[in-house]
mmCIF file of C-alpha atoms in Angstrom:
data_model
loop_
_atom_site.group_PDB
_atom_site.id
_atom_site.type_symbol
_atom_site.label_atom_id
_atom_site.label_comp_id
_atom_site.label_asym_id
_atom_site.label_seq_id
_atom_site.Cartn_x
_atom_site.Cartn_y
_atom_site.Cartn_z
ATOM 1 C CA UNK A 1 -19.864 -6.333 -17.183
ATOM 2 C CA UNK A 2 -16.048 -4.525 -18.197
ATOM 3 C CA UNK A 3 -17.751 -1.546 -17.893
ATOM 4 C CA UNK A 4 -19.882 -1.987 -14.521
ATOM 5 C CA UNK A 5 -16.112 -3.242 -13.007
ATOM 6 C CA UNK A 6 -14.479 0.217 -14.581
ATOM 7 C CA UNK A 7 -17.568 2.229 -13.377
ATOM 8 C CA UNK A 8 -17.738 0.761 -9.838
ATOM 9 C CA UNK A 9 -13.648 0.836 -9.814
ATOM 10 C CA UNK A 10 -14.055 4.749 -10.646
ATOM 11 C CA UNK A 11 -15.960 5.373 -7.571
ATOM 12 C CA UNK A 12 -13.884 3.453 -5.519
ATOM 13 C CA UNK A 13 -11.363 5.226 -6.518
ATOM 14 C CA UNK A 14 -12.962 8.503 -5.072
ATOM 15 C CA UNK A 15 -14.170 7.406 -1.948
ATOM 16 C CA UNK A 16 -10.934 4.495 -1.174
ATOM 17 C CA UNK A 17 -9.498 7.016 1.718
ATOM 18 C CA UNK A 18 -12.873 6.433 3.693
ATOM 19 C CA UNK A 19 -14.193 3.295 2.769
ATOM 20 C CA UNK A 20 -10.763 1.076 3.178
ATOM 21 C CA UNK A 21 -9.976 2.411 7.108
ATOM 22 C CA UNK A 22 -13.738 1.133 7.614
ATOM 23 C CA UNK A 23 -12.702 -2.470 6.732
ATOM 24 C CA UNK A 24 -9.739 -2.100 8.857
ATOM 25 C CA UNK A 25 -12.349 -2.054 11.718
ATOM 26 C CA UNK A 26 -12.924 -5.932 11.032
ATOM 27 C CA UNK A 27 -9.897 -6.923 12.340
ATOM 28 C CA UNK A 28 -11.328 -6.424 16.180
ATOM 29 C CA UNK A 29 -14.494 -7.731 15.822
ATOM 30 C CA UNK A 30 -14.046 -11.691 17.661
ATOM 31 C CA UNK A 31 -13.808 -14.504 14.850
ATOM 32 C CA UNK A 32 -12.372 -17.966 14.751
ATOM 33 C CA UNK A 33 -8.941 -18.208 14.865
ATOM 34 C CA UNK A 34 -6.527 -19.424 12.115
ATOM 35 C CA UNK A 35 -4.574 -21.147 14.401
ATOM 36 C CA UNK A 36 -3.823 -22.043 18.239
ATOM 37 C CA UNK A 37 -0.154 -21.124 17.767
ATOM 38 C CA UNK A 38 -0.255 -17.439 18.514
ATOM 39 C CA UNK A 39 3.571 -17.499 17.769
ATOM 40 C CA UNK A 40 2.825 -18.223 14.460
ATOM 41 C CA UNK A 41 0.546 -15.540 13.202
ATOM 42 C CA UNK A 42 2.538 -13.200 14.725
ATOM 43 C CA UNK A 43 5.579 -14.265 13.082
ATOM 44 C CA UNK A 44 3.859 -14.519 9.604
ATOM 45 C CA UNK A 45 1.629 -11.797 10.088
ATOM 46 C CA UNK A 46 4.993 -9.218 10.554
ATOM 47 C CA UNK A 47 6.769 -11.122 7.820
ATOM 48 C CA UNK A 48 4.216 -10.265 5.816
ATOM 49 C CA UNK A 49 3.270 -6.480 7.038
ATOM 50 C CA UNK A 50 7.020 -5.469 6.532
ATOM 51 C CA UNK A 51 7.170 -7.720 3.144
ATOM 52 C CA UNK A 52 4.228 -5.174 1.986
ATOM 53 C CA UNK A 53 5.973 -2.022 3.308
ATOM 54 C CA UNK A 54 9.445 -2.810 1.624
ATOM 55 C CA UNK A 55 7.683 -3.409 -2.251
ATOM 56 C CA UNK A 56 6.114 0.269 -1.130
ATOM 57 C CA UNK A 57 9.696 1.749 -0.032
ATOM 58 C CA UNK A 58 11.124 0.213 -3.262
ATOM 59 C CA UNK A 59 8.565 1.663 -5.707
ATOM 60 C CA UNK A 60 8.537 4.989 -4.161
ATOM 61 C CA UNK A 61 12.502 5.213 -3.718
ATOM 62 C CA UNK A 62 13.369 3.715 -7.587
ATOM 63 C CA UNK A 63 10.366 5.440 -9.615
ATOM 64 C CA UNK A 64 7.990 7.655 -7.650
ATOM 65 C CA UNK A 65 4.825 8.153 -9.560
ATOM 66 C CA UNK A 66 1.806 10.683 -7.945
ATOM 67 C CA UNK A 67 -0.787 8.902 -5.974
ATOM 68 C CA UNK A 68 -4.020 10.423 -5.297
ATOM 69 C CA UNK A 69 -5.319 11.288 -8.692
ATOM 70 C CA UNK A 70 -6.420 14.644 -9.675
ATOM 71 C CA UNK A 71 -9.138 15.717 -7.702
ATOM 72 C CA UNK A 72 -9.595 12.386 -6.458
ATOM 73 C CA UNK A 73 -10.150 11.162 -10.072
ATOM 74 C CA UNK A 74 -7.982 8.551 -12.248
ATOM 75 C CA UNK A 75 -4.798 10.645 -13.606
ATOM 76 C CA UNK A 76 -1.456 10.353 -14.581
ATOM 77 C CA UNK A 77 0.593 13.206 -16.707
ATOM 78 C CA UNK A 78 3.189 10.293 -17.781
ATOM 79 C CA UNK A 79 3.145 6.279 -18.195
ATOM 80 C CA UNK A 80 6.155 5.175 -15.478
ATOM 81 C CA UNK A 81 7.512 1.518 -16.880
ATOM 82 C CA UNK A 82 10.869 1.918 -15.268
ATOM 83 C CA UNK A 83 11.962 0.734 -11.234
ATOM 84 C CA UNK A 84 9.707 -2.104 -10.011
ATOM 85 C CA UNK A 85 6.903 -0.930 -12.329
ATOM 86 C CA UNK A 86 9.400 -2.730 -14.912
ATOM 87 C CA UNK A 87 8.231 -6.092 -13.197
ATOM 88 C CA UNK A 88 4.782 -5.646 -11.701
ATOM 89 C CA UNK A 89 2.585 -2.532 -12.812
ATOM 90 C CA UNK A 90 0.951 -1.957 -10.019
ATOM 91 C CA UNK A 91 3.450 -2.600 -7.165
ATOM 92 C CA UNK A 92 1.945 -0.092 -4.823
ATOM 93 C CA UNK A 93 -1.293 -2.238 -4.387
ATOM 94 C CA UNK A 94 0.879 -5.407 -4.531
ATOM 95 C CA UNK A 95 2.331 -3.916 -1.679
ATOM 96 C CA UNK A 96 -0.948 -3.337 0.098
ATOM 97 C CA UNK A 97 -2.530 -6.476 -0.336
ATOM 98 C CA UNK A 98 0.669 -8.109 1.472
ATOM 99 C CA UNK A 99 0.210 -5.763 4.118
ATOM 100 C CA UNK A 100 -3.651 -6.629 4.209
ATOM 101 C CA UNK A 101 -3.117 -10.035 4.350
ATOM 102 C CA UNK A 102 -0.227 -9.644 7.212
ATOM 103 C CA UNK A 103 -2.819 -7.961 9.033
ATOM 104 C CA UNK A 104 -5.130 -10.408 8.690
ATOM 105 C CA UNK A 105 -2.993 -13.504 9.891
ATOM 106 C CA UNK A 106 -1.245 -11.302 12.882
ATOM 107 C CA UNK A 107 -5.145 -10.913 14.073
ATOM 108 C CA UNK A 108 -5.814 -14.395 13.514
ATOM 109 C CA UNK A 109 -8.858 -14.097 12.258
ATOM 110 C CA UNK A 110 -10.755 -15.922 10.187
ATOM 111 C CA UNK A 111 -13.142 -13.481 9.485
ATOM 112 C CA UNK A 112 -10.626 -10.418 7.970
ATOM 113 C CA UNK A 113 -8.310 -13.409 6.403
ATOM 114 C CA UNK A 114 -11.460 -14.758 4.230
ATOM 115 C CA UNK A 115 -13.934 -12.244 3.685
ATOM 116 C CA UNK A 116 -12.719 -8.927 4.241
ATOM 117 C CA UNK A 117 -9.387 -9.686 2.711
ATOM 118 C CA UNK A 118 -10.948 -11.256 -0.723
ATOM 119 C CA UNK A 119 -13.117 -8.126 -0.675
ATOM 120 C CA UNK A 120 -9.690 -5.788 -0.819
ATOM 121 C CA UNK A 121 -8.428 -8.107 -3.658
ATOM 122 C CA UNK A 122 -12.154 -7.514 -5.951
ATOM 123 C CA UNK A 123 -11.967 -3.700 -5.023
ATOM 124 C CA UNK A 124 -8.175 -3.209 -6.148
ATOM 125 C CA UNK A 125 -9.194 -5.523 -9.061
ATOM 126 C CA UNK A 126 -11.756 -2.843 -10.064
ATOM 127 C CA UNK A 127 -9.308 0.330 -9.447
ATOM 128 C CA UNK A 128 -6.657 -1.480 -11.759
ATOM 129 C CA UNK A 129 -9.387 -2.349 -14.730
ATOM 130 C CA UNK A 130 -10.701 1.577 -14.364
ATOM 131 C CA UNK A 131 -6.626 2.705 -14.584
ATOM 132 C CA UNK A 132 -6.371 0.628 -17.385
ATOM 133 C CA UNK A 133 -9.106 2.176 -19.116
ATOM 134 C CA UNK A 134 -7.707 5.240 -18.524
ATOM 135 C CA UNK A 135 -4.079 4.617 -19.406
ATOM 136 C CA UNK A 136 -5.327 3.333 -23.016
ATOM 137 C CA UNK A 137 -7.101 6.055 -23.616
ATOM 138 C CA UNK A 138 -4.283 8.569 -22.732
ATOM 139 C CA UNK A 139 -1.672 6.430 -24.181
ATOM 140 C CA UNK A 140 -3.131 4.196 -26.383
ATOM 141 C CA UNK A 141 -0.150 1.537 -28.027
ATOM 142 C CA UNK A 142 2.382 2.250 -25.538
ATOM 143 C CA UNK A 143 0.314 1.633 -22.514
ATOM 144 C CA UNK A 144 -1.220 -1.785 -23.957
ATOM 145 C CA UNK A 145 2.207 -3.528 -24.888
ATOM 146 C CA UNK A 146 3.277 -2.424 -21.621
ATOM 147 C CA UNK A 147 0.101 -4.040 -20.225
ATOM 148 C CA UNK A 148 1.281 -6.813 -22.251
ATOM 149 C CA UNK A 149 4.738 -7.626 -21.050
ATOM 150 C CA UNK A 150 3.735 -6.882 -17.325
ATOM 151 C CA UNK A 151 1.576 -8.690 -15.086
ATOM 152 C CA UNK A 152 -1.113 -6.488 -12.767
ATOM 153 C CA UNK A 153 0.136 -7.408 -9.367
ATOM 154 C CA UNK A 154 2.183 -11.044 -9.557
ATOM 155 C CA UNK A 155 6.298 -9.501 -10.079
ATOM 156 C CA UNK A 156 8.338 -10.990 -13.114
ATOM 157 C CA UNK A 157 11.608 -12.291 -11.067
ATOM 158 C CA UNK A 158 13.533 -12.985 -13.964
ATOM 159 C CA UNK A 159 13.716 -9.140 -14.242
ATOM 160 C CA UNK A 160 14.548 -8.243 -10.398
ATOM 161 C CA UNK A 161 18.512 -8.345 -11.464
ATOM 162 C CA UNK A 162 17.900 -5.441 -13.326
ATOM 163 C CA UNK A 163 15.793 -3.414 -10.561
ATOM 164 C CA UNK A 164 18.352 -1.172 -9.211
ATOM 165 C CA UNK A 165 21.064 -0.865 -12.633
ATOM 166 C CA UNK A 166 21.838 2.288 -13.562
ATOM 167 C CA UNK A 167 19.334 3.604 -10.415
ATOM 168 C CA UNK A 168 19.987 5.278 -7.211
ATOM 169 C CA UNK A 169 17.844 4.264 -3.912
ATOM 170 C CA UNK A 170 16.277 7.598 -3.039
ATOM 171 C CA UNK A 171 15.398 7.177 0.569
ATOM 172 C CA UNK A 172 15.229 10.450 1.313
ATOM 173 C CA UNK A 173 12.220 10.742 -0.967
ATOM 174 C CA UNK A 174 10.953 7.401 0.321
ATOM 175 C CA UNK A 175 10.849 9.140 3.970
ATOM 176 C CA UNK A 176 9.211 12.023 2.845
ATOM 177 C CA UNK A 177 6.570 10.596 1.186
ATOM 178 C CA UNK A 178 5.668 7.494 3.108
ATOM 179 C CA UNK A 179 6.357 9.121 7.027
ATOM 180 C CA UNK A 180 2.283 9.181 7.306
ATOM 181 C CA UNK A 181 1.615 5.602 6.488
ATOM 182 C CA UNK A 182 4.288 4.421 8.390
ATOM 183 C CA UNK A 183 3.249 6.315 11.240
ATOM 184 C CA UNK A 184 -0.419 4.567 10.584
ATOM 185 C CA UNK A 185 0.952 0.767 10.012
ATOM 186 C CA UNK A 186 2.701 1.835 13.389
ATOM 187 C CA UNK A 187 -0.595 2.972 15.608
ATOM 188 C CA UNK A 188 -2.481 0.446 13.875
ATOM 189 C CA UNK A 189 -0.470 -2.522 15.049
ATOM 190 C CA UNK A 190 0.013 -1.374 17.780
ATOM 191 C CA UNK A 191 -3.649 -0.782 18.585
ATOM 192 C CA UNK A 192 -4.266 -4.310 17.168
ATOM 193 C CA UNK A 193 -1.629 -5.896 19.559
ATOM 194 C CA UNK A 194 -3.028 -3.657 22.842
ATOM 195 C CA UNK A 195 -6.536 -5.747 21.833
ATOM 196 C CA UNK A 196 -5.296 -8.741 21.129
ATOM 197 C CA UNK A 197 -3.239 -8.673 24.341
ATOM 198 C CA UNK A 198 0.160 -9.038 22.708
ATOM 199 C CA UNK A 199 1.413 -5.749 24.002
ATOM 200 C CA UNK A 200 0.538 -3.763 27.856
ATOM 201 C CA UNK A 201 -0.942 -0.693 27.880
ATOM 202 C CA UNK A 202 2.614 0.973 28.829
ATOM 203 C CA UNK A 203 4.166 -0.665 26.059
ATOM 204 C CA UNK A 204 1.495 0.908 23.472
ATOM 205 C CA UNK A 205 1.739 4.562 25.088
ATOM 206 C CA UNK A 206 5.500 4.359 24.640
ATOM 207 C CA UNK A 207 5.400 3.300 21.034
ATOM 208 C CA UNK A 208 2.889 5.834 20.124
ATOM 209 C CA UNK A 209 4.824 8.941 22.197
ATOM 210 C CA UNK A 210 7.707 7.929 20.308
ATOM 211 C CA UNK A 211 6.500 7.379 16.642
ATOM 212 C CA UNK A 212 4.175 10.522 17.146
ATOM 213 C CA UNK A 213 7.842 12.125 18.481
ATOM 214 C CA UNK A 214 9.665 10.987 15.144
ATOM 215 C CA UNK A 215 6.310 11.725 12.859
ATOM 216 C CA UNK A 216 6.121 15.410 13.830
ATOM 217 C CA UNK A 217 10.134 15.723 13.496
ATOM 218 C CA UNK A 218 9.842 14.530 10.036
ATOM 219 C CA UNK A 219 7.107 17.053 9.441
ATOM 220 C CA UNK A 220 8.719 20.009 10.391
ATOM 221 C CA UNK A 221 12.029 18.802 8.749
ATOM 222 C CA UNK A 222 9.630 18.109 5.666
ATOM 223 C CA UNK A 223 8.254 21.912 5.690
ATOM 224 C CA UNK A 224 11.383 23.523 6.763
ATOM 225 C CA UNK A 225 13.139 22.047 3.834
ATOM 226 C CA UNK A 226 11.141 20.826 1.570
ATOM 227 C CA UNK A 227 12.961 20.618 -1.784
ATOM 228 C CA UNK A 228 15.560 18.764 -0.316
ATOM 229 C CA UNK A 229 14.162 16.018 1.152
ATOM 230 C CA UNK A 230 11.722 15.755 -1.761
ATOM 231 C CA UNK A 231 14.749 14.606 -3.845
#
């Protein structure tokens, strides 16, 4: 069974970059609502969205590890235990699943919030078990007492105090790296809210020109000067 999970989590991890916007599509197909209070979701449903892009900011801007693998494989040149990784190993997809679940609720939908959402949660389940198989192979020891002494995804708050001693915030970096997925959480709620009828159609075309305005400024700032904002 370890091994089907690993095997199926390898594969996942090749194809996630098409198969995950695919699930995003369930958010517009009709389903019965979580609630009547439409003020509700949406309040939880951004609480929970920007909850999900702050753990991101915060592991990217106190420890930045590569994403993306090595030719779309499982890889990592070092094990990273420091920044949030100190208190959750796999903040990134922590992060995610908040996100996930914040779309979900803002859509109100039953459907995303109890199928489509447990289904993220057993495929990021199967990418963590085929990184861990990895990561003791690579590392052996050092990797499993770190597995150990940190939980997957649930953080250890009786560690947060030490989160940020002796490290600086690097939001410069945090920019840099994350200016595409913001852009994306941006055009997707907003896409969401234009078929939900939470936002007009002039509302949406502003919020796009302008996020497209500030994504292509960070872009050429990012290839004009690379080094330096990659700090």
């Amino acid at each position: 069974m370890n091994k089907t999970i690993i095997k199926f989590g390898n594969w996942i991890f090749t194809y996630r970059n098409f198969l995950f916007p695919l699930l995003y599509i369930f958010l517009f197909i009709p389903s019965e609502m979580l609630f009547k209070n439409t003020e509700l979701v949406t309040f939880i449903g951004l609480f929970l969205i920007i909850a999900g892009i702050v753990i991101r900011s915060l592991t990217i801007g106190l420890e930045y590890i590569k994403r993306g693998g090595l030719k779309r494989k499982i890889h990592a040149e070092k094990l990273v235990t420091g920044g949030i990784y100190g208190i959750c190993r796999n903040p990134m997809y922590l992060g995610n699943l908040i996100i996930l679940a914040g779309f979900g609720i803002y859509a109100n939908s039953v459907l995303f919030t109890f199928i489509i959402f447990p289904a993220y949660i057993f495929i990021y389940w199967a990418i963590i078990k085929a990184e861990e198989n990895f990561l003791t192979e690579k590392f052996g020891d050092k990797f499993i007492r770190y597995k150990n002494s940190v939980h997957p995804l649930i953080p250890d708050f009786s560690k947060f105090r030490n989160l940020f001693k002796n490290r600086k915030f690097k939001w410069r970096k945090v920019l840099f790296k994350e200016y595409n997925s913001y852009f994306l959480y941006i055009l997707g709620l907003s896409a969401l809210s234009l078929y939900l009828n939470r936002i007009s159609l002039t509302y949406f075309t502003i919020t796009i020109i302008i996020s497209l305005s500030v994504y292509l400024l960070i872009k050429v700032i990012k290839y004009k000067n690379k080094n330096a904002w990659s700090e």
